[in-house]
mmCIF file of C-alpha atoms in Angstrom:
data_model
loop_
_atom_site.group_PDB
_atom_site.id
_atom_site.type_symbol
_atom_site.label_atom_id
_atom_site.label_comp_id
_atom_site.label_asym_id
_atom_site.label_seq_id
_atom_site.Cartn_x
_atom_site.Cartn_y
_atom_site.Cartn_z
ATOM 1 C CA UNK A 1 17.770 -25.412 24.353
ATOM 2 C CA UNK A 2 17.689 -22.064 22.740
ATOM 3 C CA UNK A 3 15.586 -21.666 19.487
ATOM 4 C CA UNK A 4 18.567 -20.529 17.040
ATOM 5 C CA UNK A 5 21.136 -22.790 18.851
ATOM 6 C CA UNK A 6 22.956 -24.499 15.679
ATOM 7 C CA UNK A 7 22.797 -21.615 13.965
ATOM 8 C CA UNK A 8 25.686 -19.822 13.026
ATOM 9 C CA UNK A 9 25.943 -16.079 11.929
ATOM 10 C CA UNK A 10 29.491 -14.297 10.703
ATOM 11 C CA UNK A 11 28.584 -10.561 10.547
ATOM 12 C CA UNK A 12 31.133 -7.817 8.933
ATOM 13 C CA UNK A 13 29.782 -5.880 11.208
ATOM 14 C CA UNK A 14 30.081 -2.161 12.733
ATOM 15 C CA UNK A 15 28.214 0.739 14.752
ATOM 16 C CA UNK A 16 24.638 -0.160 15.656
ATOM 17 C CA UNK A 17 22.198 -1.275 13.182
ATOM 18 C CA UNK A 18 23.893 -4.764 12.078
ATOM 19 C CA UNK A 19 25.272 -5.202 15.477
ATOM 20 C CA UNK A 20 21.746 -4.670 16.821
ATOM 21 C CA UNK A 21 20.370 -7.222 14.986
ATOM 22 C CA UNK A 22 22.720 -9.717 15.325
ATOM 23 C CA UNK A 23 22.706 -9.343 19.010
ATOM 24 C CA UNK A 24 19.090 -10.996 19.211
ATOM 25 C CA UNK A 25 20.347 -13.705 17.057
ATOM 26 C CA UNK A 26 22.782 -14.416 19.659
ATOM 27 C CA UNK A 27 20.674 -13.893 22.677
ATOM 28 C CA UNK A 28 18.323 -16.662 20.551
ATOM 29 C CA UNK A 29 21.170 -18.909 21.025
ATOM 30 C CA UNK A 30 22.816 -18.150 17.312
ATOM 31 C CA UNK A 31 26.523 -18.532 17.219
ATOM 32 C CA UNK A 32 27.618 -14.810 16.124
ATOM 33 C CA UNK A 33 31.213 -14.740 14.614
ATOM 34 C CA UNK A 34 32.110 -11.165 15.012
ATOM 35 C CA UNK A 35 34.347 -10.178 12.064
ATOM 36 C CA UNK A 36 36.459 -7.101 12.929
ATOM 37 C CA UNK A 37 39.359 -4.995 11.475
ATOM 38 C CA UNK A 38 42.439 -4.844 13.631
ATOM 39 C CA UNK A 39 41.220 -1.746 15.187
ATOM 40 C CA UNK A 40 38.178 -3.172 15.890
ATOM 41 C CA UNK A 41 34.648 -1.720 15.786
ATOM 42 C CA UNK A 42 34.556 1.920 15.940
ATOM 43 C CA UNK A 43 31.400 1.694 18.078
ATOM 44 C CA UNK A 44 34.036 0.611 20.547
ATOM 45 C CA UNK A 45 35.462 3.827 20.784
ATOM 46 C CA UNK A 46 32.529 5.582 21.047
ATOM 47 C CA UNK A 47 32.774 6.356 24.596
ATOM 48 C CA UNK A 48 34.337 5.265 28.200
ATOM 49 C CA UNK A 49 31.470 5.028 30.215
ATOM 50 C CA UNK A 50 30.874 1.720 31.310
ATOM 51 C CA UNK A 51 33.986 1.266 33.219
ATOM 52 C CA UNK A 52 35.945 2.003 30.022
ATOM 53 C CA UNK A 53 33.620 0.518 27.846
ATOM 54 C CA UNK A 54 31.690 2.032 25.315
ATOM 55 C CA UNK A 55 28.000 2.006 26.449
ATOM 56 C CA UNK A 56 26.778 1.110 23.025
ATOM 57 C CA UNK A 57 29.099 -1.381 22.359
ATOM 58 C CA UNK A 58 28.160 -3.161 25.572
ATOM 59 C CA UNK A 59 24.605 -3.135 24.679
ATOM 60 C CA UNK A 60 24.992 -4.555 21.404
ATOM 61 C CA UNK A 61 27.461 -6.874 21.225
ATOM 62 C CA UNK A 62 27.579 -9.533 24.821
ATOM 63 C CA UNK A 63 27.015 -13.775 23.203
ATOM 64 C CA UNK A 64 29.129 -12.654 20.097
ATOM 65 C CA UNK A 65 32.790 -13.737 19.038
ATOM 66 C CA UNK A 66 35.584 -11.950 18.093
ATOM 67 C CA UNK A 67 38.004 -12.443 15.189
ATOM 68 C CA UNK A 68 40.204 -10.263 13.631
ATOM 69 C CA UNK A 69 40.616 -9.795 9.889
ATOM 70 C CA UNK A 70 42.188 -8.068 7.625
ATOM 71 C CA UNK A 71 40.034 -8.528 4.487
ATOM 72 C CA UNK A 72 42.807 -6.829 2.050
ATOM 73 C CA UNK A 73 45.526 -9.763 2.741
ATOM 74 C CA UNK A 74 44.706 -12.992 1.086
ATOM 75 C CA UNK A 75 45.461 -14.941 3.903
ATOM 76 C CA UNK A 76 42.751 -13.052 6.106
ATOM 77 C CA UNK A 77 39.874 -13.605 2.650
ATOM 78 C CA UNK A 78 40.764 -17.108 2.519
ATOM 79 C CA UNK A 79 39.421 -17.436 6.660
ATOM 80 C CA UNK A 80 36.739 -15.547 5.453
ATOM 81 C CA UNK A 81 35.719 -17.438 2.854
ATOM 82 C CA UNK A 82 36.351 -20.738 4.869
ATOM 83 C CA UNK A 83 33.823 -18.826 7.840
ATOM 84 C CA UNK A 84 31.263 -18.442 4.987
ATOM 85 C CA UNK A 85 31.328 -21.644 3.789
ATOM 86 C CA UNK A 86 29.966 -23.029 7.515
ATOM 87 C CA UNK A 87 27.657 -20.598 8.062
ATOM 88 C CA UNK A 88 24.176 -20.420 7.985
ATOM 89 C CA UNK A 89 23.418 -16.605 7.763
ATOM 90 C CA UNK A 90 25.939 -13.378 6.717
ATOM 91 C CA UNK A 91 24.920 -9.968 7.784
ATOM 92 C CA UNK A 92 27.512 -6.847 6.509
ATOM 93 C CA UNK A 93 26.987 -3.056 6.936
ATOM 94 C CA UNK A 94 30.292 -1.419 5.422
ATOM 95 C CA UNK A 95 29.812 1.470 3.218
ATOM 96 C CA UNK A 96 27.635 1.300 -0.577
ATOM 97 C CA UNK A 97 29.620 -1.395 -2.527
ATOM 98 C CA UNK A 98 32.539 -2.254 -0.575
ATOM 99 C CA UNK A 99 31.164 -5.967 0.150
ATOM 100 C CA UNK A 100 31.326 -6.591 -3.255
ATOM 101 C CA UNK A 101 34.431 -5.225 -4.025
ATOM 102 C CA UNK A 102 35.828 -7.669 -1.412
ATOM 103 C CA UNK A 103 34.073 -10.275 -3.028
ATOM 104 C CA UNK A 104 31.967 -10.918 -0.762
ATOM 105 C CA UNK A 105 28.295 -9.417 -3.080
ATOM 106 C CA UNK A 106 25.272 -11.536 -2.234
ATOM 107 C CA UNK A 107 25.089 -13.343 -5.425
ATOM 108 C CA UNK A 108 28.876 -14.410 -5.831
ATOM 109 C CA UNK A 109 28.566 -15.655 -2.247
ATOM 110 C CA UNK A 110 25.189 -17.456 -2.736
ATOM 111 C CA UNK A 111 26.837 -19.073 -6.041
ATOM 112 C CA UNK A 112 29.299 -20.492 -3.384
ATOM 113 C CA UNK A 113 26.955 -21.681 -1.022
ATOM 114 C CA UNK A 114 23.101 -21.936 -2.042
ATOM 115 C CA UNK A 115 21.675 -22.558 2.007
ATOM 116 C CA UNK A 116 23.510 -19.318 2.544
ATOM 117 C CA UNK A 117 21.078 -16.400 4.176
ATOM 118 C CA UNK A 118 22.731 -12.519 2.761
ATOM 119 C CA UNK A 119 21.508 -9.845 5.059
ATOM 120 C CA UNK A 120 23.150 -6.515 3.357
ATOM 121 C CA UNK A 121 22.446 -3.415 5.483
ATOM 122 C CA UNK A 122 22.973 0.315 3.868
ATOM 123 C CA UNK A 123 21.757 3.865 4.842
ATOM 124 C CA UNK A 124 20.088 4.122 1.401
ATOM 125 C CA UNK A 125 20.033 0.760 -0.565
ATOM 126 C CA UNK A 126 21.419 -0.532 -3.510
ATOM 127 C CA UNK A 127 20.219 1.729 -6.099
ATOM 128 C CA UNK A 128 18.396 5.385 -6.476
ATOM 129 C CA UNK A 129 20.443 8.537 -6.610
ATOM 130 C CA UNK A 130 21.538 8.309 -2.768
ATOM 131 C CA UNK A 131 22.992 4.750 -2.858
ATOM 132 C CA UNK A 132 26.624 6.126 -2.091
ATOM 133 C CA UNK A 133 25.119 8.470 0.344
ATOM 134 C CA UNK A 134 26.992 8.553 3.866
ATOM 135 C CA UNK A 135 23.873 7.231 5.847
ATOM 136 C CA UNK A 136 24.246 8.433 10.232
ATOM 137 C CA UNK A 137 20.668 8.027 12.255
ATOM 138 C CA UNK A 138 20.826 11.895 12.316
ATOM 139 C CA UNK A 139 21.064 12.385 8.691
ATOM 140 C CA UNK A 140 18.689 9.231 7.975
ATOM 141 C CA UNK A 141 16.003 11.139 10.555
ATOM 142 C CA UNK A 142 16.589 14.073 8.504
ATOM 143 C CA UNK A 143 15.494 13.022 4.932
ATOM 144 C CA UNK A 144 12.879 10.890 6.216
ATOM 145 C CA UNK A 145 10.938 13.524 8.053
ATOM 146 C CA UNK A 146 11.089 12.451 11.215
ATOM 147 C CA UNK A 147 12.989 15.099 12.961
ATOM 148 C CA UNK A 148 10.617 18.085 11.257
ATOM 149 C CA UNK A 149 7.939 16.617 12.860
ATOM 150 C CA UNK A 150 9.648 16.129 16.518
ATOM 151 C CA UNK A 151 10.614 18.763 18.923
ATOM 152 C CA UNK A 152 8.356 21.933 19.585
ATOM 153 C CA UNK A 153 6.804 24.627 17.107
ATOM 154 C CA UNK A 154 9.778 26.814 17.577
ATOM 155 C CA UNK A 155 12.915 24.213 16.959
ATOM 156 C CA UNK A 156 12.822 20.417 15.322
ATOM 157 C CA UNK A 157 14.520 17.698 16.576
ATOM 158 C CA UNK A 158 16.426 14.362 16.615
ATOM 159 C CA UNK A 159 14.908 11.946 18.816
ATOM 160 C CA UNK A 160 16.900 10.864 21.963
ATOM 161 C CA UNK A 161 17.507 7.413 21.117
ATOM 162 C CA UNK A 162 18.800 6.008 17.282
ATOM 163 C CA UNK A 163 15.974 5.624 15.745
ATOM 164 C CA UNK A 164 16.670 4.841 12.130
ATOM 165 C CA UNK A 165 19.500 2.231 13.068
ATOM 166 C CA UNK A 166 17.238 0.460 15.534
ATOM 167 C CA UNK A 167 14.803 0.421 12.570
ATOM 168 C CA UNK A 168 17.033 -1.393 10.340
ATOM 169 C CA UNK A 169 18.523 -3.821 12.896
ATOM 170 C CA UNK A 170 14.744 -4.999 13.844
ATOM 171 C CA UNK A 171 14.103 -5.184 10.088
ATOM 172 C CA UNK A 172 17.669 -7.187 9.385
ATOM 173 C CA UNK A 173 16.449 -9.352 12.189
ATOM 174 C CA UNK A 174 13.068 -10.420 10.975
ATOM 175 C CA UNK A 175 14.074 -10.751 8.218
ATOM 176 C CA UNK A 176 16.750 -12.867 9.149
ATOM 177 C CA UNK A 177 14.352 -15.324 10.773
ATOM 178 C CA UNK A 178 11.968 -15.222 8.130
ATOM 179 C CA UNK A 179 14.419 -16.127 5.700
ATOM 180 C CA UNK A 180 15.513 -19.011 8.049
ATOM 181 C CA UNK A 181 12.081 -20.459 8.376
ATOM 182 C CA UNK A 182 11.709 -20.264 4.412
ATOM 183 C CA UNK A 183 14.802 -22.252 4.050
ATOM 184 C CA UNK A 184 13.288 -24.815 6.556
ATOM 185 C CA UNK A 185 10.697 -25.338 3.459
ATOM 186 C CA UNK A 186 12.808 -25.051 0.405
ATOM 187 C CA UNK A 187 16.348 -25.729 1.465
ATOM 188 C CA UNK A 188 17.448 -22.575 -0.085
ATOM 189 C CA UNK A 189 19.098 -19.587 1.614
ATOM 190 C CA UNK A 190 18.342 -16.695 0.264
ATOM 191 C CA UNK A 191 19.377 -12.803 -0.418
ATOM 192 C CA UNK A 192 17.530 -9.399 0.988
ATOM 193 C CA UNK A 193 18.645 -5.501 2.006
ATOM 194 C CA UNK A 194 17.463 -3.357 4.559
ATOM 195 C CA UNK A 195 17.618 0.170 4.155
ATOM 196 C CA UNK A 196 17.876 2.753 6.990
ATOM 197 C CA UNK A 197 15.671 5.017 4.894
ATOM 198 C CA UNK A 198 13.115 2.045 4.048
ATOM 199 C CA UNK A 199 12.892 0.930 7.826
ATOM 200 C CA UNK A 200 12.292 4.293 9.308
ATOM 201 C CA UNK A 201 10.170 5.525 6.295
ATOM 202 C CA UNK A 202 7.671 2.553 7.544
ATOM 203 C CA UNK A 203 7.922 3.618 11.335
ATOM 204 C CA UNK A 204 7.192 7.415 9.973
ATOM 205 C CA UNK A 205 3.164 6.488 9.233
ATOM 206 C CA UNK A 206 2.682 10.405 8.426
ATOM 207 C CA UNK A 207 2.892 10.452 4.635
ATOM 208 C CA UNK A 208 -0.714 9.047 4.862
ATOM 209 C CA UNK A 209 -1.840 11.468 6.901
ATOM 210 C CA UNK A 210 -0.071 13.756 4.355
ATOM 211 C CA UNK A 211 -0.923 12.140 1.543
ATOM 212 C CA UNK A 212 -4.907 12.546 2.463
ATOM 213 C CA UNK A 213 -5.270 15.735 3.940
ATOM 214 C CA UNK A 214 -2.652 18.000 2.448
ATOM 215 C CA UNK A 215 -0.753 18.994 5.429
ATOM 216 C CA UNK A 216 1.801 17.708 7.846
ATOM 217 C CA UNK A 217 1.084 17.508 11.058
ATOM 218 C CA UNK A 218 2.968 20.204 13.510
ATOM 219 C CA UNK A 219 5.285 19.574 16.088
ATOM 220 C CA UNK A 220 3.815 19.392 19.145
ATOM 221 C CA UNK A 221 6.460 18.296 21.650
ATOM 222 C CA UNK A 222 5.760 15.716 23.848
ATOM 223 C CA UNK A 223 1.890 15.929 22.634
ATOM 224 C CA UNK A 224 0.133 13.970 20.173
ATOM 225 C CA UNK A 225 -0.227 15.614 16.614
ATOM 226 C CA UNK A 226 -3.058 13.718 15.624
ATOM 227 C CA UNK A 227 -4.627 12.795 19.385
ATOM 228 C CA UNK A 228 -5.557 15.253 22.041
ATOM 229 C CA UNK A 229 -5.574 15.519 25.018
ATOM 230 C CA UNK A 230 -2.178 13.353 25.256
ATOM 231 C CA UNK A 231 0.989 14.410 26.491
ATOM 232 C CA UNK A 232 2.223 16.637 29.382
ATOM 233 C CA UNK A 233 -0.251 19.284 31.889
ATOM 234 C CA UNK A 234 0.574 20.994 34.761
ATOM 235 C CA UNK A 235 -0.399 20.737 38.526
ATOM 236 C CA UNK A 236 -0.773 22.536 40.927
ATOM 237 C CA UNK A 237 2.880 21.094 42.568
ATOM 238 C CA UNK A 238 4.665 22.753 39.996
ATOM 239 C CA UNK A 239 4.859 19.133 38.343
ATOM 240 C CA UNK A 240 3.734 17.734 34.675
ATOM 241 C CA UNK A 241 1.040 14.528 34.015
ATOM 242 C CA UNK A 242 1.183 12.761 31.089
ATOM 243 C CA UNK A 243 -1.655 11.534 30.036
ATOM 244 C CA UNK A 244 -3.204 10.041 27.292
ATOM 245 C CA UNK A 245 -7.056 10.126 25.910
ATOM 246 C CA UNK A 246 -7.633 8.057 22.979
ATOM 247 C CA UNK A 247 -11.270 7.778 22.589
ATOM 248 C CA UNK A 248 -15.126 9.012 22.740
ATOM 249 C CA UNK A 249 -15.632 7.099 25.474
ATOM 250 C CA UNK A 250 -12.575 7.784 27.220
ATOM 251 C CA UNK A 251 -12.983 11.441 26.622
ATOM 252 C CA UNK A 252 -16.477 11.783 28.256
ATOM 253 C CA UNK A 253 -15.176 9.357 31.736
ATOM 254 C CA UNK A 254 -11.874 11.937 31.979
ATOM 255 C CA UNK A 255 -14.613 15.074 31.737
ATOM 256 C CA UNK A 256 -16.942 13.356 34.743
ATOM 257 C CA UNK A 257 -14.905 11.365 36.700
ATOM 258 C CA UNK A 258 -11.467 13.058 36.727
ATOM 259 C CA UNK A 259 -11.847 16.922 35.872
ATOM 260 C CA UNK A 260 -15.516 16.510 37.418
ATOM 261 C CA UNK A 261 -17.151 19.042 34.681
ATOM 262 C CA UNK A 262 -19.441 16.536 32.296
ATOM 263 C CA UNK A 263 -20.230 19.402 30.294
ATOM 264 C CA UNK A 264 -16.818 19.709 29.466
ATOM 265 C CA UNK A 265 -17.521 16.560 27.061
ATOM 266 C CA UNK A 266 -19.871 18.530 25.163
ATOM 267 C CA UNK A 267 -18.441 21.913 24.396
ATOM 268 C CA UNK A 268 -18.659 22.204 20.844
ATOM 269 C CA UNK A 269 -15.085 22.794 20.858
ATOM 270 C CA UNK A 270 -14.410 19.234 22.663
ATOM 271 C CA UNK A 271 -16.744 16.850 21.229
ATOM 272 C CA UNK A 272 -14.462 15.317 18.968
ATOM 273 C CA UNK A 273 -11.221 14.595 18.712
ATOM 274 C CA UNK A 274 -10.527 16.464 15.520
ATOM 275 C CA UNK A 275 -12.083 19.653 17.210
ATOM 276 C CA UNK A 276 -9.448 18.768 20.489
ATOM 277 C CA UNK A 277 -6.690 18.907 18.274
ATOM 278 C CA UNK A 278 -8.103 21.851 16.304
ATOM 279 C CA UNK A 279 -8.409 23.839 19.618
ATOM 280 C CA UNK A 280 -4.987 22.423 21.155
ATOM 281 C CA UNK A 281 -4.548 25.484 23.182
ATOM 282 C CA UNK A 282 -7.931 25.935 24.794
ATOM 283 C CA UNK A 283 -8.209 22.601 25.560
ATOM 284 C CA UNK A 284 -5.186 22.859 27.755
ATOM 285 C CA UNK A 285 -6.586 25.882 29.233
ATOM 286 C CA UNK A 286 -8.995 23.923 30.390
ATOM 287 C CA UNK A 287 -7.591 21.038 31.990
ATOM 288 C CA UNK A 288 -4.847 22.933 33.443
ATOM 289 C CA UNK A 289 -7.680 25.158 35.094
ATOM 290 C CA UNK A 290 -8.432 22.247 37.051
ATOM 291 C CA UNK A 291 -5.774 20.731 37.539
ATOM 292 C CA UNK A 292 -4.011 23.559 39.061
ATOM 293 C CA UNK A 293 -5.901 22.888 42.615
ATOM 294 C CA UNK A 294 -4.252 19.182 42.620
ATOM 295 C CA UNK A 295 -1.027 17.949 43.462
ATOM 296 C CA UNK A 296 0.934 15.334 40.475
ATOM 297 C CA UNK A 297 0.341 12.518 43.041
ATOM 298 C CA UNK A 298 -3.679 13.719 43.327
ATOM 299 C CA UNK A 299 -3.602 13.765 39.548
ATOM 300 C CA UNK A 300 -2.305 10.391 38.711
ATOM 301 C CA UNK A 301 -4.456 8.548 41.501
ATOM 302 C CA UNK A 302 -7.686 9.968 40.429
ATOM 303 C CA UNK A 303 -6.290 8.864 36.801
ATOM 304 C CA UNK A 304 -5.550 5.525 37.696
ATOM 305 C CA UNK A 305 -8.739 4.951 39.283
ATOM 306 C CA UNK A 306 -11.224 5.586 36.478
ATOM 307 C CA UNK A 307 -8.663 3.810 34.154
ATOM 308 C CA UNK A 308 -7.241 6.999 31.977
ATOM 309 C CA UNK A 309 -3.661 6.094 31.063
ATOM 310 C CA UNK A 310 -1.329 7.901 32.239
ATOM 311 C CA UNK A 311 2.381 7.868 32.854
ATOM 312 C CA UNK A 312 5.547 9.752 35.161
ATOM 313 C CA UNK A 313 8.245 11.334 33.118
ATOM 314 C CA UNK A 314 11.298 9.710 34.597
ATOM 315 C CA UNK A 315 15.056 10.520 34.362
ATOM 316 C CA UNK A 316 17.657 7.132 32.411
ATOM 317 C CA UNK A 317 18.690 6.453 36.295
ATOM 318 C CA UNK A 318 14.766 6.604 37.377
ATOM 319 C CA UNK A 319 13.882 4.266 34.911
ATOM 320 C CA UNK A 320 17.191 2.110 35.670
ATOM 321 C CA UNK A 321 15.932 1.830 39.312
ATOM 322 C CA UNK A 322 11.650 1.395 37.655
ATOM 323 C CA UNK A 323 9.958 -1.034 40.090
ATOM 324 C CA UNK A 324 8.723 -2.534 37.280
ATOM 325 C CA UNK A 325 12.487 -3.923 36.120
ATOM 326 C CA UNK A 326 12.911 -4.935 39.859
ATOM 327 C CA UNK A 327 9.434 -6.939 40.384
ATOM 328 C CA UNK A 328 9.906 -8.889 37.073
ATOM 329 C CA UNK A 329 13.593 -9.809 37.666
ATOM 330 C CA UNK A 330 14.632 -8.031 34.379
ATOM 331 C CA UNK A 331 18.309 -7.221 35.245
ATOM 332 C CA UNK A 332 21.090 -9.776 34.689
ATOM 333 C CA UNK A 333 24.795 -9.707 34.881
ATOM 334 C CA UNK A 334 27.207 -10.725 32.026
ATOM 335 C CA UNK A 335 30.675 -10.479 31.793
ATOM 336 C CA UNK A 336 33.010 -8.287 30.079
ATOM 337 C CA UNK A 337 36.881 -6.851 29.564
ATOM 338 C CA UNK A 338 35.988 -4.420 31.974
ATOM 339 C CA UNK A 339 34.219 -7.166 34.438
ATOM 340 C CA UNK A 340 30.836 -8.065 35.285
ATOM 341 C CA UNK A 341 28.212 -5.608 34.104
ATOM 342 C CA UNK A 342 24.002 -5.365 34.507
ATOM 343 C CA UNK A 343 22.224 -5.399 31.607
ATOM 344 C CA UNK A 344 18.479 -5.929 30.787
ATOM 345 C CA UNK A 345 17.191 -9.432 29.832
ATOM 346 C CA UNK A 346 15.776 -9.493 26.232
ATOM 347 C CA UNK A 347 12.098 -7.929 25.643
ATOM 348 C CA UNK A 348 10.324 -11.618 24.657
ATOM 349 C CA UNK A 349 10.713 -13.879 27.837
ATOM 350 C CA UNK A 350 9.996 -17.431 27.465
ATOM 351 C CA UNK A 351 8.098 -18.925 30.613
ATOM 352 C CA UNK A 352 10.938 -21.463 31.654
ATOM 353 C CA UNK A 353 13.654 -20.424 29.604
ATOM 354 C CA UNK A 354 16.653 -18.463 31.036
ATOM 355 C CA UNK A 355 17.769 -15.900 28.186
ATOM 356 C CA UNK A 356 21.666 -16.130 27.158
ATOM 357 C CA UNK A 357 24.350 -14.456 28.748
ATOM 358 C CA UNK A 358 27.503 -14.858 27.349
ATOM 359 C CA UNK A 359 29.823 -12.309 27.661
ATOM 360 C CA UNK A 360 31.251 -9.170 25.497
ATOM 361 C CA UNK A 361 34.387 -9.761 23.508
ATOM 362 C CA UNK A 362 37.595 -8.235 23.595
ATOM 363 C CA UNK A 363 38.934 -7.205 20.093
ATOM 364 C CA UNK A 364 40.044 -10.705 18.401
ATOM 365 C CA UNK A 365 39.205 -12.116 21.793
ATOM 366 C CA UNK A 366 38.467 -15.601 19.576
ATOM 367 C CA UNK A 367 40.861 -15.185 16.545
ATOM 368 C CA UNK A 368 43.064 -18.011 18.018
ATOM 369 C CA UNK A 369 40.761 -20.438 18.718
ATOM 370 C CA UNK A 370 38.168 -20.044 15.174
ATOM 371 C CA UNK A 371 41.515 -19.988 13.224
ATOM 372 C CA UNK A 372 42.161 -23.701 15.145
ATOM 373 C CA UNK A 373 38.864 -24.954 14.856
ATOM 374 C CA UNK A 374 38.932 -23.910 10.797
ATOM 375 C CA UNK A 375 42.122 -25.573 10.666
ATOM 376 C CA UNK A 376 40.541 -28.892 11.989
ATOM 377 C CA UNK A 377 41.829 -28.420 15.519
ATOM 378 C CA UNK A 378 39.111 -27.135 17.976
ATOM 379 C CA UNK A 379 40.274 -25.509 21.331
ATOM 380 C CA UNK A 380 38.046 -23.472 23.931
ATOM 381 C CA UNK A 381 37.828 -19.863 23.266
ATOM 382 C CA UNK A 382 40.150 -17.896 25.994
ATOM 383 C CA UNK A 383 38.404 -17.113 29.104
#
């Protein structure tokens, strides 16, 4: 038996964030009622990659249900409303204020039905001057600071993966399960936003660092701002380590035991990591004046050996092939429109439990057979 089985979640749902965090839900064993407009999801147009399939709708959305709704005709608000009044938790991430205007704000719905969990989900939340903001990762990176302090000295940049929806879905999620295990005490559902802005502005870290010393750190690439030495050097191959030093202690084994010059440790320059960062360039100078009579694979043994961390920089289809996926078994098939596709088992694994696999929904794939069971006649879901 899954954790959340019993559970059941109806999400107005769209793009990433909500559908991220409703996704663990479901792979926890939560019954997800996907609620989508007859054009479905836009995230499902996003692209054709996976055999027609949007990539990101694939990973977000496989143990879910589909049914389509059009909230605007009364007939459509009154399966809503009869979805609502069965379920345990309601997530929605439409644009500043239309919930409400559908009647469906957290505290006319929690009027309705007091065990009732509200998740709301905005860019911006519900008040301050950029409520009504249009919130996209990009934009949300951008007034949080994150993307002035990634990239290199010469041009900023978004990071690679969506970053400030990924926030907000782990943050919907938690708190999701938090407010499930406080209605285990009381018997009370409650209400609760996440903002984009909120979420990542806690991953960001940096305004203390601000805060306390008067300056932001610089972009450094893929280097540390704050640590050094960590990120990329060259060998003598012509290829990049990554490494990472985090420590004294650390610092003074990677002098002896990997570049083989102790008094490295000392240099006045070197002798603490404030002074490292301080003298960024010199430092590499350094290292790279050794390194430069190795090869990568020289580089990364004699790393491994005297326990410096230290890392490859691999391509999506390296890691997609990573030994590591293949020795733990972390690939699993599910089904689909398109047919059966891979996808990665869930990051917490349960000695003895087999995660859940249930496959991704065609648009309204369910309407038929939630519409039945509201109607006091249950049939299967189409296969």
């Amino acid at each position: 038996m899954l954790p959340l089985e019993g559970v059941t979640v109806v999400s107005l749902e769209q793009a990433v964030a909500a559908p991220f965090a409703t996704r663990q839900l479901a792979d926890l064993g939560a019954r997800v009622i996907k609620v989508e407009r007859p054009t479905g999801d836009f995230a499902r147009g996003y692209d054709t990659s996976v055999k027609g399939l949007s990539s990101h709708f694939v990973w977000l959305n496989r143990n879910k249900e589909s049914i389509v709704l059009d909230l605007k005709a009364e007939a459509d608000r009154e399966v809503m409303d009869k979805l609502l009044d069965r379920a345990d938790v309601f997530v929605q991430n439409l644009a500043p204020g239309a919930a409400a205007r559908l009647g469906l704000g957290a505290a006319e719905l929690r009027e309705k039905n007091q065990r009732l969990i509200v998740c709301d989900l905005s860019g911006y939340g519900s008040s301050g001057p950029y409520r009504d903001k249009k919130a996209y990762d990009l934009l949300i990176q951008c007034e949080t600071g994150l993307v002035s302090i990634t990239g290199t000295p010469d041009e900023p940049a978004k990071t690679g993966i969506s970053t400030a929806d990924i926030a907000g879905g782990m943050y919907a999620y938690t708190g999701i399960l938090t407010a499930l295990y406080e209605r285990e005490r009381t018997g009370q559902g409650t209400a609760f936003e996440v903002s984009l802005f909120d979420a990542l502005g806690e991953w960001m870290g940096f305004p203390y660092y601000y805060s306390y010393s008067g300056a932001a750190p610089a972009r450094a690439g893929a280097r540390h701002a704050a640590i050094a030495p960590y990120g990329p050097f060259a060998a003598g191959d012509g290829g990049k380590v990554f490494l990472g030093v985090q420590n004294e202690r650390e610092w003074v084994k990677f002098c002896e035991q990997v570049l083989e010059q102790p008094e490295l440790a000392g240099d006045p320059r070197f002798d603490a990591n404030p002074k490292r960062v301080a003298n960024i360039v010199e430092l590499g100078v350094a290292i790279e004046a050794v390194f430069a009579s190795m090869s990568s694979a020289e580089i990364e043994q004699r790393l491994e050996r005297v326990g410096i961390a230290n890392a490859r920089m691999r391509t999506v289809a390296e890691f997609a092939d990573h030994p590591q996926l293949e020795a733990r078994d972390r690939w699993r098939e599910v089904d689909s429109p398109a047919g059966p596709l891979r996808t990665l088992l869930p990051p917490v694994t349960v000695p003895g439990r087999e995660p859940r696999m249930d496959p991704i929904p065609e648009v309204g794939e369910h309407t038929r057979a939630i519409l039945a069971e509201l109607d006091g006649h249950p049939e299967p879901p189409r296969d």
